[in-house]
Amino acid sequence: FLNRRGYTTALSCKTCGSFQQCPDCSAPSMTYHLGRNRLMCHLCGHMEAAPERCLACGSPTLEHGAAGTERVEVAIAAELPGVRVARLDRDTSRGRALLDVLGRFRRREIDVLIGTQMLSKGHDFPGVTLVGVLRADHGLGLPDFRAGERVFQLLTQVAGRAGRGDRPGRVAIQTWAPDHPAIRHARDHDFEGFAEQELAARTATGNPPIGHLALLRIMGEDRGRVEARARDLATFARDLVARMGGADAPVQILGPVDSPIERINRRHRMQILLRAHARGPLRWLLKHTRHRLGADAGGKSATIARVDVDPYGLL
């Protein structure tokens, strides 16, 4: 299991250190796909031919980043000739192709199945006795308070694919952070321990399920207009909060700030986070802010503001 599709996560220059980046997004790099010999942005879908030289300095010294499922498939096939290897990710398995791979694996026509998150949920493979997890800590560094929860959940689901038949199963986890609570508790099958530690952290910060959140997202192709609208919306919300009680108001406003992924598909993104201990004040604030949401005039320079109540992701 590796929750990264493609051959490698990046193509970078050893001479100047630059990465081949998507022209329409602010992701640090594009993913290299060996079968197509192309770079692809997994945020907006932009695709281009893989260059033979660095586009910044012209150097031919390009190197690949961390491995994806495609590279793992190639490596296993090379190291274990004769072993029947297949890959299950969005690049190889959609519709009937997905059902075909799953059917062949259940019939034991495949010895090693490599996959991403789509391999972890809802599949019953009685013959599987060994699950290997590569880069288990991928995702722990994301700027989202649920990052640890997602890693714990994913590891628990993946580990559950092993030993579902008559023979016991084993799980091997590769990680740089073996002592991180998400990985340590997943290794020990200790849901209660993880939940207790995570709830303590959420209590200290007021994040769900202790408190309640709403995310105001402002987007548009004109960076200046996005900033101006975000500032205006935040000022309006703070004026409303001041009427609730000033410093003791029941709603906290954080931002506006750039979204962690600042630009996707040519649209700049900023966000304002609203946090409250009770739903009532948050609902009141959103009710009186609603008329300022939606799209404004301006053609290609238009901005749009949306609200996500109880957001599951903050990226």
PDB file of N, CA and C in Angstrom, residues 116 163 173 299:
ATOM      1  N   THR A 116      -3.425   2.280  -3.933  1.00  0.00           N
ATOM      2  CA  THR A 116      -3.569   3.498  -3.143  1.00  0.00           C
ATOM      3  C   THR A 116      -4.756   3.329  -2.199  1.00  0.00           C
ATOM      4  N   GLY A 163      -5.040 -11.250   7.055  1.00  0.00           N
ATOM      5  CA  GLY A 163      -5.500 -12.230   8.034  1.00  0.00           C
ATOM      6  C   GLY A 163      -6.997 -12.366   8.150  1.00  0.00           C
ATOM      7  N   ILE A 173       5.086  -1.881   8.415  1.00  0.00           N
ATOM      8  CA  ILE A 173       4.880  -0.447   8.222  1.00  0.00           C
ATOM      9  C   ILE A 173       6.230   0.251   8.100  1.00  0.00           C
ATOM     10  N   GLY A 299     -16.658  39.523 -14.588  1.00  0.00           N
ATOM     11  CA  GLY A 299     -16.165  38.664 -15.650  1.00  0.00           C
ATOM     12  C   GLY A 299     -15.076  37.733 -15.165  1.00  0.00           C
TER      13      GLY A 299
END
